Each structure stands twice: as structure tokens, then as C-alpha cells.
Amino acid sequence: MTSPSLRQLDIFAQMVASGSVDACARELGLPRDTVERDMAALESRLGYALFERRMGSSQLTEAGRKTVRAMALLSEQAQDEWDAIAPPPPVSPAPPLARPPADDRITLTIAAPAPVFSHFQDALTAFEEANPDIAITLDLAVHTAREAAAMLAGGAADIAYFYALGEPETPPSRYVWSEQISIYLGADHPLARADTVSLADLTGVPPLAMDRANGLRHIVEQALGRAGLPPTRPALETDNLFEIMLAVRGGEGWFAAFGPLARDFGRMAGVGRIRLADPLPPVEVRQAIRADADQGPVAALAQFLFL
């Protein structure tokens, strides 16, 4: 486990075998916090949650099960091929996904897409160090305004971050930053080599998409539709990014992505980013808080993360 990315994959494999963070930490001889940080960093880079953590156990999500199958395929590749397709390690480790609070501590829950989490991980650490009476937990399954509104209204989250194409009616929120959507094709595809490409040019090439249940897909499709690209049946629908990468490199279709996922795709050998004549609508990251939390620690944490 000489590099961070390989260590994260080793920990992921042991998490699958052990079924819990505590058991994984014991088997590998690592602190629990190290296991949680590396899994959070891996989920942040991939852009989806690998595990559902319930009552001390960790169960694979559907995306996690597909990642296990992808790892099995990766293990069959030669080392040089592994180096070409493995995503780069994250810039810095993430804080724990959840820390069992002491009885006298206040617990605050932040719901956010996994890629968004990496933007404020250092701020979370600083806030916890300055406020030892507050424990912060994370839920990485939120993507849309509707999901965020449901979690805030139901008390499952105190602060929520979500993706949107402009300000939604609910929940009340504020703009934090924007992510630009990029479209990728095999590097040898004529459109990848063209100086400029129109959306009309894309209609002759099938899209590749994440699973229908993936919130990232809905945001991307909404942006493409707003830009005027008619909906087209994808040639591939999967959360297995290894399969998507192989399909893009093989010229089977184009793939749209934003945020860390787009940056990882742009680094892959054999993949080219097309130069659109007109940019797609940017994806906004927005922050919302519980309706009854305009004062106190929730408001203080939300403002600290916003700055």
C-alpha cells in the first residue's frame, strides 16, 4: 500500500470482506478514523457512496457492488494498463464520515453529494477543533433539491448541499459555486479532434449515462435538455465508471460529467474532451439549512462553511 489510491482500494476490499468499519480496522491494523477518512476520500473521487452504514455495519450500495465487479476486472489487467486507467489520488484525506459523539455533545448532520464534500473537509475539521462540544456527521446520498428538501423537512439533515440549474423554489438556498459540464469522447474520434463541436453534431453519436437512479445523471440530462440537445436512448447505462471509460475509449459514445468526475475523466489516457461551440448551463452547488435553524450552531456551521 505505497500510494494513497492503492491503500484506499485495499481498505475498500477489506471493508467488503469485513462488513464494518471496526472489523476492517482490526483486520488491517489501522485506526478507525483512517479507514473512514480513506473511504470518504474514495467516495468523493468516484462521486457516489459505496456503503450504507447502519447500526454499526456497512452494506454495499448498488454502486458499491458494481465497483466490486469493476475491481475484479481491473485485477486482470497488466500493471501498465492499471496505471493508465486508475484515477489519481485525492489532494488531501477527508475527515471521518461519522464520529460517535459523547453524551454531552451536539450532533449536526450535513447532507451533500460526495464530490461536494471534498470542498469543505478542511473547514469541517477546523470547526470541530474549535467546537469540541459539536460532532458532525455526513450523509453522502443527496444530489437534487428535492432530496435535500425531504431530508431537511424530515429532520434527517441540518445542512444540505445539492446540485441545481438555478435557484429552486424549495428548499430556500444560497449559491455557493458552479461546476461546468464537459463532454468526453475517445481521443481518436473525429469530434474529439475537431476545433469546435455543436450540439447538433452530437446527435449522431449515442450518449453513455450513469444509472437512472443516479442523481448526477438527472442533473446532466436537465442541463443538456436546457441547452437544446434532444433526449436520446443511451448506448450504456451504468454506475460502473470502469465500463464507461472503456466504452468512451472504444468510441462507443460520449459521456458528460462535471466536478471531480470530469477532472478524472480528463486525465485518462485515450479520452478527449470535445470543444463545444456554446457552453452548457453550469451546474450550481447550493446550500440550505433547516427551516427552524436560522440561529444557533447550525446557522454558525453553515456560515462558516459558506465563507
Short mmCIF file of C-alpha atoms in Angstrom, two decimals:
data_model
loop_
_atom_site.label_atom_id
_atom_site.label_comp_id
_atom_site.label_asym_id
_atom_site.label_seq_id
_atom_site.Cartn_x
_atom_site.Cartn_y
_atom_site.Cartn_z
CA MET A 1 0.00 0.00 0.00
CA THR A 2 2.61 2.51 -1.10
CA SER A 3 0.31 5.07 -2.75
CA PRO A 4 -2.92 6.59 -1.38
CA SER A 5 -5.07 5.28 -4.22
CA LEU A 6 -3.88 1.69 -3.76
CA ARG A 7 -4.35 1.93 0.01
CA GLN A 8 -7.92 3.12 -0.47
CA LEU A 9 -8.63 0.18 -2.77
CA ASP A 10 -7.10 -2.22 -0.24
CA ILE A 11 -9.25 -0.76 2.52
CA PHE A 12 -12.32 -0.92 0.27
CA ALA A 13 -11.67 -4.60 -0.42
CA GLN A 14 -11.28 -5.32 3.29
CA MET A 15 -14.45 -3.34 4.06
CA VAL A 16 -16.33 -5.59 1.65
CA ALA A 17 -14.91 -8.69 3.35
CA SER A 18 -15.33 -7.45 6.94
CA GLY A 19 -18.73 -5.81 6.71
CA SER A 20 -17.99 -2.96 9.13
CA VAL A 21 -15.53 -0.16 9.76
CA ASP A 22 -14.46 -1.57 13.13
CA ALA A 23 -13.79 -5.07 11.76
CA CYS A 24 -11.92 -3.63 8.77
CA ALA A 25 -9.74 -1.50 11.04
CA ARG A 26 -8.92 -4.54 13.22
CA GLU A 27 -8.02 -6.73 10.24
CA LEU A 28 -5.72 -4.11 8.71
CA GLY A 29 -4.29 -2.86 11.99
CA LEU A 30 -5.38 0.71 11.22
CA PRO A 31 -7.19 3.31 13.33
CA ARG A 32 -10.92 3.52 12.69
CA ASP A 33 -10.56 7.18 11.66
CA THR A 34 -8.04 6.22 8.96
CA VAL A 35 -10.46 3.70 7.46
CA GLU A 36 -13.31 6.24 7.47
CA ARG A 37 -11.16 9.03 6.01
CA ASP A 38 -9.87 6.86 3.15
CA MET A 39 -13.35 5.55 2.33
CA ALA A 40 -14.73 9.11 2.35
CA ALA A 41 -11.90 10.24 0.04
CA LEU A 42 -12.51 7.31 -2.32
CA GLU A 43 -16.26 8.01 -2.43
CA SER A 44 -15.55 11.67 -3.04
CA ARG A 45 -13.32 10.87 -6.02
CA LEU A 46 -15.75 8.35 -7.50
CA GLY A 47 -18.75 10.63 -6.99
CA TYR A 48 -21.05 8.14 -5.26
CA ALA A 49 -21.48 6.34 -1.96
CA LEU A 50 -20.01 2.83 -1.75
CA PHE A 51 -21.59 1.78 1.55
CA GLU A 52 -24.75 2.31 3.54
CA ARG A 53 -23.78 2.45 7.21
CA ARG A 54 -26.47 1.06 9.50
CA MET A 55 -26.26 0.03 13.19
CA GLY A 56 -22.51 -0.46 13.08
CA SER A 57 -22.47 -2.48 9.83
CA SER A 58 -21.56 -1.32 6.33
CA GLN A 59 -23.59 -2.69 3.44
CA LEU A 60 -22.62 -2.16 -0.19
CA THR A 61 -24.81 0.18 -2.21
CA GLU A 62 -25.72 -0.87 -5.74
CA ALA A 63 -22.93 1.39 -7.00
CA GLY A 64 -20.60 -0.27 -4.47
CA ARG A 65 -21.47 -3.73 -5.79
CA LYS A 66 -20.72 -2.59 -9.32
CA THR A 67 -17.40 -1.17 -8.12
CA VAL A 68 -16.51 -4.58 -6.67
CA ARG A 69 -17.13 -6.12 -10.09
CA ALA A 70 -15.03 -3.38 -11.69
CA MET A 71 -12.15 -4.12 -9.32
CA ALA A 72 -12.31 -7.77 -10.33
CA LEU A 73 -11.87 -6.71 -13.95
CA LEU A 74 -9.09 -4.31 -13.04
CA SER A 75 -7.17 -7.05 -11.25
CA GLU A 76 -6.96 -8.94 -14.53
CA GLN A 77 -5.23 -6.01 -16.29
CA ALA A 78 -1.48 -5.72 -16.61
CA GLN A 79 0.22 -3.23 -14.26
CA ASP A 80 0.83 -0.68 -17.02
CA GLU A 81 -2.83 -0.82 -18.00
CA TRP A 82 -3.82 -0.36 -14.33
CA ASP A 83 -1.67 2.78 -14.16
CA ALA A 84 -3.33 4.14 -17.29
CA ILE A 85 -6.90 3.76 -16.06
CA ALA A 86 -6.69 4.15 -12.29
CA PRO A 87 -7.95 7.59 -11.18
CA PRO A 88 -5.43 9.88 -9.46
CA PRO A 89 -5.36 10.06 -5.66
CA PRO A 90 -7.23 12.92 -3.94
CA VAL A 91 -5.32 16.03 -3.00
CA SER A 92 -5.87 15.53 0.74
CA PRO A 93 -7.54 12.99 3.04
CA ALA A 94 -11.10 13.51 4.20
CA PRO A 95 -12.29 13.73 7.82
CA PRO A 96 -14.33 10.85 9.29
CA LEU A 97 -17.79 10.28 7.83
CA ALA A 98 -19.22 9.92 11.30
CA ARG A 99 -17.80 10.12 14.79
CA PRO A 100 -19.72 8.57 17.69
CA PRO A 101 -20.48 11.64 19.82
CA ALA A 102 -20.09 11.80 23.56
CA ASP A 103 -23.34 12.07 25.51
CA ASP A 104 -22.88 15.79 26.11
CA ARG A 105 -22.09 16.77 22.52
CA ILE A 106 -24.44 18.25 19.94
CA THR A 107 -24.60 16.24 16.71
CA LEU A 108 -25.10 18.10 13.43
CA THR A 109 -25.71 16.27 10.14
CA ILE A 110 -24.64 17.58 6.75
CA ALA A 111 -26.18 16.04 3.63
CA ALA A 112 -24.14 16.57 0.48
CA PRO A 113 -23.11 14.87 -2.77
CA ALA A 114 -19.85 13.03 -2.21
CA PRO A 115 -17.85 15.25 -4.64
CA VAL A 116 -19.01 18.39 -2.82
CA PHE A 117 -17.76 17.06 0.49
CA SER A 118 -14.11 17.38 -0.56
CA HIS A 119 -14.51 21.15 -0.91
CA PHE A 120 -15.20 21.76 2.77
CA GLN A 121 -13.41 18.89 4.51
CA ASP A 122 -10.68 21.17 5.92
CA ALA A 123 -13.29 23.64 7.14
CA LEU A 124 -15.17 20.85 8.92
CA THR A 125 -12.01 19.76 10.69
CA ALA A 126 -11.29 23.32 11.78
CA PHE A 127 -14.85 23.81 13.04
CA GLU A 128 -14.78 20.61 15.09
CA GLU A 129 -11.40 21.50 16.59
CA ALA A 130 -12.74 24.92 17.60
CA ASN A 131 -16.02 23.47 18.93
CA PRO A 132 -15.31 20.25 20.86
CA ASP A 133 -18.91 20.17 22.07
CA ILE A 134 -20.17 19.61 18.49
CA ALA A 135 -19.93 16.38 16.50
CA ILE A 136 -20.52 16.44 12.73
CA THR A 137 -21.82 13.51 10.69
CA LEU A 138 -22.26 13.28 6.91
CA ASP A 139 -24.81 11.79 4.55
CA LEU A 140 -23.42 11.48 1.01
CA ALA A 141 -26.57 10.30 -0.77
CA VAL A 142 -28.10 13.71 -1.63
CA HIS A 143 -27.87 15.21 -5.14
CA THR A 144 -31.03 17.15 -6.00
CA ALA A 145 -33.08 19.94 -4.45
CA ARG A 146 -35.98 17.54 -3.91
CA GLU A 147 -33.78 15.11 -1.96
CA ALA A 148 -32.30 17.95 0.09
CA ALA A 149 -35.74 19.39 0.89
CA ALA A 150 -37.00 16.00 2.07
CA MET A 151 -34.02 15.44 4.37
CA LEU A 152 -34.24 18.92 5.88
CA ALA A 153 -38.00 18.74 6.39
CA GLY A 154 -37.79 15.28 7.94
CA GLY A 155 -35.02 16.22 10.34
CA ALA A 156 -32.51 13.83 8.75
CA ALA A 157 -30.13 16.71 7.98
CA ASP A 158 -29.37 20.10 9.48
CA ILE A 159 -27.47 21.47 6.47
CA ALA A 160 -27.79 20.26 2.88
CA TYR A 161 -25.78 20.87 -0.26
CA PHE A 162 -27.28 19.95 -3.63
CA TYR A 163 -26.93 20.46 -7.37
CA ALA A 164 -29.30 22.70 -9.32
CA LEU A 165 -29.57 24.73 -12.53
CA GLY A 166 -30.52 27.96 -10.80
CA GLU A 167 -32.38 28.65 -7.58
CA PRO A 168 -35.26 26.22 -6.90
CA GLU A 169 -38.44 27.21 -5.10
CA THR A 170 -37.72 24.78 -2.29
CA PRO A 171 -35.72 24.45 -0.17
CA PRO A 172 -34.64 28.08 0.37
CA SER A 173 -30.97 28.08 -0.51
CA ARG A 174 -27.97 30.16 -1.46
CA TYR A 175 -25.48 29.82 -4.27
CA VAL A 176 -22.03 28.50 -3.33
CA TRP A 177 -20.19 27.79 -6.60
CA SER A 178 -20.69 26.40 -10.12
CA GLU A 179 -19.34 23.38 -12.00
CA GLN A 180 -19.04 23.34 -15.78
CA ILE A 181 -20.20 20.23 -17.67
CA SER A 182 -17.69 18.69 -20.07
CA ILE A 183 -18.32 16.07 -22.74
CA TYR A 184 -15.81 13.31 -23.46
CA LEU A 185 -15.20 11.02 -26.42
CA GLY A 186 -12.48 8.62 -27.43
CA ALA A 187 -9.36 10.64 -28.29
CA ASP A 188 -9.36 9.25 -31.85
CA HIS A 189 -12.99 10.17 -32.55
CA PRO A 190 -13.34 12.93 -35.21
CA LEU A 191 -15.41 15.10 -32.88
CA ALA A 192 -12.69 14.92 -30.22
CA ARG A 193 -10.18 16.26 -32.76
CA ALA A 194 -12.46 18.99 -34.15
CA ASP A 195 -11.78 22.65 -33.33
CA THR A 196 -15.41 23.23 -32.35
CA VAL A 197 -18.42 20.95 -31.99
CA SER A 198 -22.09 21.92 -31.95
CA LEU A 199 -24.79 20.10 -30.02
CA ALA A 200 -26.29 19.12 -33.37
CA ASP A 201 -23.06 17.23 -34.14
CA LEU A 202 -23.62 15.12 -31.04
CA THR A 203 -26.97 13.81 -32.21
CA GLY A 204 -25.22 11.36 -34.50
CA VAL A 205 -23.31 9.76 -31.60
CA PRO A 206 -25.09 7.88 -28.75
CA PRO A 207 -24.61 9.07 -25.17
CA LEU A 208 -23.30 6.98 -22.31
CA ALA A 209 -25.03 7.56 -18.99
CA MET A 210 -24.99 6.62 -15.34
CA ASP A 211 -27.79 4.52 -13.92
CA ARG A 212 -31.27 6.06 -13.95
CA ALA A 213 -31.30 6.19 -10.15
CA ASN A 214 -28.09 8.24 -10.01
CA GLY A 215 -28.79 11.88 -9.15
CA LEU A 216 -25.78 13.09 -11.15
CA ARG A 217 -27.38 11.74 -14.33
CA HIS A 218 -30.57 13.73 -13.80
CA ILE A 219 -28.68 16.99 -13.35
CA VAL A 220 -26.62 16.40 -16.50
CA GLU A 221 -29.67 15.45 -18.59
CA GLN A 222 -31.54 18.50 -17.35
CA ALA A 223 -28.65 20.75 -18.41
CA LEU A 224 -28.36 19.07 -21.82
CA GLY A 225 -32.09 19.45 -22.38
CA ARG A 226 -32.00 23.11 -21.42
CA ALA A 227 -29.19 23.63 -23.95
CA GLY A 228 -31.39 22.13 -26.67
CA LEU A 229 -30.00 18.61 -27.01
CA PRO A 230 -32.94 16.23 -27.54
CA PRO A 231 -33.11 13.16 -25.26
CA THR A 232 -31.52 10.07 -26.78
CA ARG A 233 -31.51 6.49 -25.55
CA PRO A 234 -28.05 5.82 -24.05
CA ALA A 235 -25.87 3.12 -25.54
CA LEU A 236 -24.81 2.23 -21.98
CA GLU A 237 -26.41 2.90 -18.59
CA THR A 238 -24.26 2.01 -15.58
CA ASP A 239 -22.62 3.40 -12.46
CA ASN A 240 -19.58 1.27 -13.25
CA LEU A 241 -17.17 4.03 -14.30
CA PHE A 242 -14.66 1.45 -15.50
CA GLU A 243 -17.17 0.24 -18.10
CA ILE A 244 -18.00 3.82 -19.10
CA MET A 245 -14.33 4.67 -19.51
CA LEU A 246 -13.74 1.62 -21.70
CA ALA A 247 -16.78 2.49 -23.83
CA VAL A 248 -15.60 6.10 -24.27
CA ARG A 249 -12.10 4.99 -25.21
CA GLY A 250 -13.59 2.48 -27.64
CA GLY A 251 -15.60 5.18 -29.44
CA GLU A 252 -18.97 3.72 -28.43
CA GLY A 253 -20.41 7.07 -27.36
CA TRP A 254 -19.91 10.33 -25.48
CA PHE A 255 -20.09 10.90 -21.74
CA ALA A 256 -20.98 14.14 -19.95
CA ALA A 257 -19.64 14.88 -16.48
CA PHE A 258 -18.81 17.73 -14.11
CA GLY A 259 -16.82 18.29 -10.93
CA PRO A 260 -14.16 15.80 -9.78
CA LEU A 261 -15.56 13.11 -12.06
CA ALA A 262 -14.99 15.32 -15.10
CA ARG A 263 -11.47 16.16 -13.97
CA ASP A 264 -10.66 12.47 -13.51
CA PHE A 265 -12.03 11.64 -16.93
CA GLY A 266 -9.95 14.39 -18.50
CA ARG A 267 -6.77 12.74 -17.16
CA MET A 268 -7.48 9.30 -18.60
CA ALA A 269 -5.38 8.06 -21.50
CA GLY A 270 -7.31 7.66 -24.74
CA VAL A 271 -10.08 10.08 -23.72
CA GLY A 272 -10.59 13.51 -25.27
CA ARG A 273 -12.77 16.46 -24.25
CA ILE A 274 -14.75 17.94 -27.09
CA ARG A 275 -14.70 21.70 -27.65
CA LEU A 276 -18.30 22.83 -27.64
CA ALA A 277 -19.16 25.90 -29.69
CA ASP A 278 -21.55 27.01 -26.93
CA PRO A 279 -21.05 26.11 -23.24
CA LEU A 280 -23.67 24.07 -21.43
CA PRO A 281 -25.60 25.58 -18.50
CA PRO A 282 -23.41 25.47 -15.39
CA VAL A 283 -24.38 23.21 -12.51
CA GLU A 284 -24.77 25.20 -9.30
CA VAL A 285 -23.88 23.89 -5.86
CA ARG A 286 -26.33 25.38 -3.34
CA GLN A 287 -26.53 25.33 0.45
CA ALA A 288 -29.72 25.08 2.53
CA ILE A 289 -30.41 24.71 6.25
CA ARG A 290 -33.31 23.51 8.38
CA ALA A 291 -36.20 25.96 8.45
CA ASP A 292 -36.01 26.28 12.25
CA ALA A 293 -32.22 26.66 12.39
CA ASP A 294 -31.62 30.29 11.43
CA GLN A 295 -29.84 30.75 14.78
CA GLY A 296 -27.51 28.65 16.92
CA PRO A 297 -24.86 26.06 15.99
CA VAL A 298 -26.47 25.01 12.69
CA ALA A 299 -26.51 28.55 11.36
CA ALA A 300 -22.97 29.11 12.68
CA LEU A 301 -21.64 26.00 10.92
CA ALA A 302 -23.47 26.83 7.68
CA GLN A 303 -21.99 30.32 7.65
CA PHE A 304 -18.52 29.01 8.49
CA LEU A 305 -18.65 26.57 5.56
CA PHE A 306 -20.03 29.26 3.25
CA LEU A 307 -17.18 31.69 3.83
#
